[in-house]
Amino acid sequence: MKVGICGLGYVGKAYNKMFPDAVLYDKLKGIGTKNEINKTDMVVVAVPTNPMPDGSLDMSIIEEVVGWIETPLILIKSALMPGTVDYLKEKYNKRITVSVEMVGEGKYFIPYWKYPHPENPLYHSFIIVGGDEKDATETANYLWHKMSPEIDIHIVSAVEAEICKMMENTWGAMKVSFANDIYAICQRYGANYTKVLQAWGADGRVEKMHMRVIDGKRGWKSKCYDKDIPGLIRASELKGYEPKLIKAVVEANKEHLKQNDLDR
């Protein structure tokens, strides 16, 4: 088995830890060649999907890369607009899967025995792979043989995996915005938010992750949240549904961020 990694940003570097002998390629960094990548058995694609003016994610780099890759199996780790893998499979007649990526770029400590490790997927306790069942299972096995035998493996359709990724980031953002509103209410009543949070967090039905709020650190400003949440909104609107709650979270966050200037 020979693995290639296309794109050596945050996610690509994380998967180089899982596959230290992988063939590496990054066009912008001048690393590797397409010919070397095409001699591998599976390529992990971790290239940027940047936000577009209408909120959707730019799939052009993904399509360009998929177009020239000739390996037996392609695994996309980038965040995608729902329906992208199905579109690419039909257009290029290639075996393509997508896996929900759980590494993150937060600047705080994550207890990796409880939550996904932010830098090393070898420590993750589950994987989610979307695509045709045969292809997704083969992809999962490529990853699984490097991980603990007891991990949970979720095989879903490609579009389900694509939505799951956006859902995961949207959930985190919603918790941040909820916490910021509760923080503001505490301020109005002279209540100590830290005490409220710790008491509330004692309930086993809730959790305190994403719920820290302090002066000057209001709202969320995140590489993933800032692109994936508008992407999910746009994907929803393209299908004729207005996600009012998610849109309200984005608007609430704008107000929370403004408060940082007042706190200074």
Short mmCIF file of C-alpha atoms in Angstrom, two decimals:
data_model
loop_
_atom_site.label_atom_id
_atom_site.label_comp_id
_atom_site.label_asym_id
_atom_site.label_seq_id
_atom_site.Cartn_x
_atom_site.Cartn_y
_atom_site.Cartn_z
CA MET A 1 0.00 0.00 0.00
CA LYS A 2 1.37 3.35 -1.01
CA VAL A 3 -0.32 6.60 0.02
CA GLY A 4 0.06 10.07 -1.46
CA ILE A 5 -0.90 13.39 0.12
CA CYS A 6 -1.90 16.31 -2.11
CA GLY A 7 -1.82 19.61 -0.24
CA LEU A 8 0.43 20.21 2.75
CA GLY A 9 -1.54 22.68 4.79
CA TYR A 10 -2.80 21.95 8.31
CA VAL A 11 -4.74 18.82 7.36
CA GLY A 12 -2.16 17.47 4.93
CA LYS A 13 0.58 17.75 7.55
CA ALA A 14 -1.65 15.97 10.07
CA TYR A 15 -2.05 13.01 7.70
CA ASN A 16 1.66 12.93 7.09
CA LYS A 17 1.84 11.89 10.77
CA MET A 18 -0.49 8.99 10.02
CA PHE A 19 1.40 8.13 6.82
CA PRO A 20 5.01 9.23 7.45
CA ASP A 21 6.21 7.46 4.29
CA ALA A 22 3.59 9.09 2.07
CA VAL A 23 4.45 10.64 -1.28
CA LEU A 24 3.97 14.38 -0.85
CA TYR A 25 2.77 16.98 -3.35
CA ASP A 26 2.07 20.67 -2.93
CA LYS A 27 2.01 22.82 -6.04
CA LEU A 28 2.39 26.16 -4.26
CA LYS A 29 5.23 24.94 -2.04
CA GLY A 30 7.06 23.26 -4.91
CA ILE A 31 7.00 19.86 -3.24
CA GLY A 32 6.76 16.63 -5.26
CA THR A 33 5.33 15.94 -8.70
CA LYS A 34 2.04 14.78 -10.16
CA ASN A 35 3.80 11.77 -11.66
CA GLU A 36 4.97 10.64 -8.23
CA ILE A 37 1.48 11.05 -6.78
CA ASN A 38 -0.02 8.97 -9.59
CA LYS A 39 2.20 6.01 -8.68
CA THR A 40 0.45 5.60 -5.33
CA ASP A 41 -2.56 3.46 -4.39
CA MET A 42 -4.60 6.16 -2.64
CA VAL A 43 -4.25 9.93 -2.50
CA VAL A 44 -5.41 12.03 0.45
CA VAL A 45 -6.56 15.34 -1.04
CA ALA A 46 -6.31 18.22 1.44
CA VAL A 47 -6.40 21.35 -0.71
CA PRO A 48 -8.16 24.64 0.12
CA THR A 49 -11.87 25.21 -0.50
CA ASN A 50 -12.06 28.95 0.01
CA PRO A 51 -15.26 30.97 0.52
CA MET A 52 -16.92 32.62 -2.47
CA PRO A 53 -18.76 35.98 -2.41
CA ASP A 54 -22.15 34.21 -2.32
CA GLY A 55 -21.13 32.15 0.73
CA SER A 56 -20.52 28.88 -1.10
CA LEU A 57 -17.14 27.12 -1.04
CA ASP A 58 -14.89 27.27 -4.10
CA MET A 59 -14.62 23.74 -5.51
CA SER A 60 -12.31 24.69 -8.40
CA ILE A 61 -9.05 23.49 -6.82
CA ILE A 62 -10.71 20.22 -5.79
CA GLU A 63 -11.93 19.62 -9.33
CA GLU A 64 -8.59 20.57 -10.86
CA VAL A 65 -6.75 18.11 -8.62
CA VAL A 66 -9.25 15.29 -9.06
CA GLY A 67 -9.03 15.83 -12.81
CA TRP A 68 -5.33 14.89 -13.01
CA ILE A 69 -5.11 12.26 -10.27
CA GLU A 70 -5.01 8.76 -11.75
CA THR A 71 -4.66 6.61 -8.63
CA PRO A 72 -7.08 3.71 -7.92
CA LEU A 73 -8.66 5.59 -4.99
CA ILE A 74 -9.04 9.27 -4.08
CA LEU A 75 -9.88 10.39 -0.54
CA ILE A 76 -10.94 14.02 -0.13
CA LYS A 77 -10.35 15.54 3.29
CA SER A 78 -11.27 19.12 2.35
CA ALA A 79 -14.65 20.61 3.30
CA LEU A 80 -17.00 20.31 0.31
CA MET A 81 -20.30 21.72 -0.87
CA PRO A 82 -22.91 18.94 -0.62
CA GLY A 83 -23.10 16.97 -3.86
CA THR A 84 -19.50 17.62 -4.92
CA VAL A 85 -18.26 14.02 -4.74
CA ASP A 86 -21.27 12.67 -6.65
CA TYR A 87 -20.71 15.32 -9.32
CA LEU A 88 -16.99 14.51 -9.62
CA LYS A 89 -17.59 10.76 -9.73
CA GLU A 90 -20.08 11.14 -12.57
CA LYS A 91 -17.90 13.58 -14.52
CA TYR A 92 -14.54 11.81 -14.18
CA ASN A 93 -15.64 8.19 -13.60
CA LYS A 94 -13.19 7.80 -10.71
CA ARG A 95 -13.38 6.14 -7.30
CA ILE A 96 -13.73 9.10 -4.93
CA THR A 97 -14.58 9.18 -1.24
CA VAL A 98 -14.79 11.97 1.33
CA SER A 99 -13.97 11.75 5.03
CA VAL A 100 -15.11 14.16 7.72
CA GLU A 101 -11.95 15.73 9.13
CA MET A 102 -11.74 16.30 12.88
CA VAL A 103 -8.31 17.92 13.29
CA GLY A 104 -8.66 21.58 14.20
CA GLU A 105 -6.78 24.83 14.44
CA GLY A 106 -7.98 26.00 17.85
CA LYS A 107 -5.35 27.78 19.94
CA TYR A 108 -6.22 26.09 23.23
CA PHE A 109 -5.57 22.71 24.82
CA ILE A 110 -7.93 19.89 23.83
CA PRO A 111 -8.23 16.83 26.13
CA TYR A 112 -7.68 14.35 23.30
CA TRP A 113 -8.91 11.40 25.39
CA LYS A 114 -12.34 13.04 25.31
CA TYR A 115 -12.39 14.97 22.01
CA PRO A 116 -10.64 14.42 18.66
CA HIS A 117 -6.93 15.26 18.81
CA PRO A 118 -6.48 18.62 17.04
CA GLU A 119 -3.19 17.75 15.34
CA ASN A 120 -2.84 13.97 15.00
CA PRO A 121 -5.60 11.75 13.54
CA LEU A 122 -3.84 8.65 14.89
CA TYR A 123 -5.44 9.51 18.24
CA HIS A 124 -8.99 9.78 16.91
CA SER A 125 -11.55 7.30 18.22
CA PHE A 126 -13.77 7.30 15.12
CA ILE A 127 -13.76 7.96 11.40
CA ILE A 128 -16.56 8.96 9.01
CA VAL A 129 -16.17 8.06 5.35
CA GLY A 130 -18.67 8.86 2.62
CA GLY A 131 -19.02 7.34 -0.84
CA ASP A 132 -20.05 4.10 -2.51
CA GLU A 133 -20.00 1.40 0.16
CA LYS A 134 -17.19 -0.61 -1.44
CA ASP A 135 -14.99 2.44 -1.97
CA ALA A 136 -15.78 3.94 1.45
CA THR A 137 -15.00 0.65 3.19
CA GLU A 138 -11.67 0.32 1.38
CA THR A 139 -10.83 3.91 2.28
CA ALA A 140 -11.77 3.34 5.91
CA ASN A 141 -9.54 0.28 6.01
CA TYR A 142 -6.57 2.29 4.70
CA LEU A 143 -7.03 4.62 7.68
CA TRP A 144 -8.07 1.96 10.19
CA HIS A 145 -4.94 -0.14 9.83
CA LYS A 146 -2.96 2.84 11.16
CA MET A 147 -5.32 3.48 14.08
CA SER A 148 -6.60 1.63 17.13
CA PRO A 149 -8.52 -1.59 16.33
CA GLU A 150 -11.40 -0.41 18.54
CA ILE A 151 -12.30 2.82 16.73
CA ASP A 152 -15.84 3.41 15.50
CA ILE A 153 -16.22 3.44 11.71
CA HIS A 154 -19.16 5.20 10.09
CA ILE A 155 -19.76 4.42 6.42
CA VAL A 156 -22.25 6.88 4.90
CA SER A 157 -23.09 8.33 1.51
CA ALA A 158 -20.86 11.07 0.10
CA VAL A 159 -23.48 13.79 0.51
CA GLU A 160 -24.16 12.68 4.09
CA ALA A 161 -20.46 13.04 4.91
CA GLU A 162 -20.31 16.44 3.21
CA ILE A 163 -23.26 17.72 5.26
CA CYS A 164 -21.89 16.12 8.44
CA LYS A 165 -18.68 18.16 8.14
CA MET A 166 -20.59 21.43 7.86
CA MET A 167 -22.96 20.36 10.64
CA GLU A 168 -20.03 19.68 12.98
CA ASN A 169 -18.63 23.19 12.57
CA THR A 170 -22.06 24.82 12.75
CA TRP A 171 -22.80 23.06 16.04
CA GLY A 172 -19.61 24.44 17.59
CA ALA A 173 -20.44 27.95 16.42
CA MET A 174 -23.99 27.70 17.76
CA LYS A 175 -22.63 26.77 21.19
CA VAL A 176 -20.27 29.74 21.15
CA SER A 177 -23.09 32.13 20.24
CA PHE A 178 -25.41 30.62 22.86
CA ALA A 179 -22.72 31.04 25.51
CA ASN A 180 -22.15 34.66 24.50
CA ASP A 181 -25.84 35.46 24.89
CA ILE A 182 -25.94 33.85 28.33
CA TYR A 183 -22.80 35.79 29.25
CA ALA A 184 -24.50 39.06 28.26
CA ILE A 185 -27.57 38.16 30.33
CA CYS A 186 -25.34 37.42 33.32
CA GLN A 187 -23.73 40.84 32.95
CA ARG A 188 -27.12 42.57 32.95
CA TYR A 189 -28.12 40.83 36.18
CA GLY A 190 -24.77 41.14 37.93
CA ALA A 191 -24.35 37.36 37.88
CA ASN A 192 -20.99 35.60 37.61
CA TYR A 193 -20.94 33.78 34.26
CA THR A 194 -18.13 31.46 35.36
CA LYS A 195 -20.21 30.27 38.30
CA VAL A 196 -23.30 29.89 36.13
CA LEU A 197 -21.36 27.91 33.51
CA GLN A 198 -19.79 25.56 36.06
CA ALA A 199 -23.12 24.91 37.77
CA TRP A 200 -24.92 24.40 34.45
CA GLY A 201 -22.09 22.16 33.22
CA ALA A 202 -22.64 19.74 36.11
CA ASP A 203 -25.72 18.44 34.24
CA GLY A 204 -24.69 15.31 32.33
CA ARG A 205 -26.95 16.28 29.42
CA VAL A 206 -24.75 19.26 28.46
CA GLU A 207 -21.03 19.98 28.00
CA LYS A 208 -18.78 22.99 28.52
CA MET A 209 -16.72 22.67 25.32
CA HIS A 210 -17.01 25.89 23.24
CA MET A 211 -18.70 27.63 26.20
CA ARG A 212 -15.83 29.76 27.55
CA VAL A 213 -16.57 33.50 27.34
CA ILE A 214 -14.34 36.25 28.73
CA ASP A 215 -14.06 39.98 28.10
CA GLY A 216 -12.20 40.74 24.88
CA LYS A 217 -12.72 37.18 23.60
CA ARG A 218 -16.35 37.39 22.55
CA GLY A 219 -17.88 35.51 19.63
CA TRP A 220 -16.19 33.16 17.19
CA LYS A 221 -13.62 33.99 14.59
CA SER A 222 -12.53 30.75 12.99
CA LYS A 223 -11.02 29.67 9.69
CA CYS A 224 -13.44 26.74 9.54
CA TYR A 225 -16.55 28.36 11.03
CA ASP A 226 -16.19 31.49 8.91
CA LYS A 227 -16.32 29.51 5.68
CA ASP A 228 -18.25 26.31 6.41
CA ILE A 229 -21.28 27.92 8.07
CA PRO A 230 -21.99 30.36 5.20
CA GLY A 231 -21.34 27.39 2.91
CA LEU A 232 -24.05 25.36 4.63
CA ILE A 233 -26.44 28.32 4.48
CA ARG A 234 -25.81 28.71 0.76
CA ALA A 235 -26.17 24.97 0.13
CA SER A 236 -29.50 25.05 1.94
CA GLU A 237 -30.74 28.07 0.01
CA LEU A 238 -29.81 26.42 -3.30
CA LYS A 239 -32.32 23.71 -2.41
CA GLY A 240 -35.02 26.23 -1.51
CA TYR A 241 -34.77 26.15 2.29
CA GLU A 242 -33.91 29.12 4.48
CA PRO A 243 -32.03 27.95 7.63
CA LYS A 244 -33.24 30.76 9.88
CA LEU A 245 -31.61 29.53 13.07
CA ILE A 246 -28.18 29.12 11.48
CA LYS A 247 -28.44 32.52 9.82
CA ALA A 248 -29.40 34.02 13.19
CA VAL A 249 -26.23 32.52 14.71
CA VAL A 250 -24.12 34.29 12.08
CA GLU A 251 -25.86 37.60 12.75
CA ALA A 252 -25.57 37.16 16.52
CA ASN A 253 -21.86 36.51 16.16
CA LYS A 254 -21.39 39.82 14.35
CA GLU A 255 -22.82 41.59 17.40
CA HIS A 256 -20.71 39.55 19.80
CA LEU A 257 -17.52 40.42 17.90
CA LYS A 258 -18.40 44.13 18.07
CA GLN A 259 -18.44 43.82 21.85
CA ASN A 260 -14.70 43.05 21.82
CA ASP A 261 -14.00 46.63 20.75
CA LEU A 262 -16.10 47.92 23.66
CA ASP A 263 -14.33 45.62 26.13
CA ARG A 264 -10.90 47.04 25.26
#
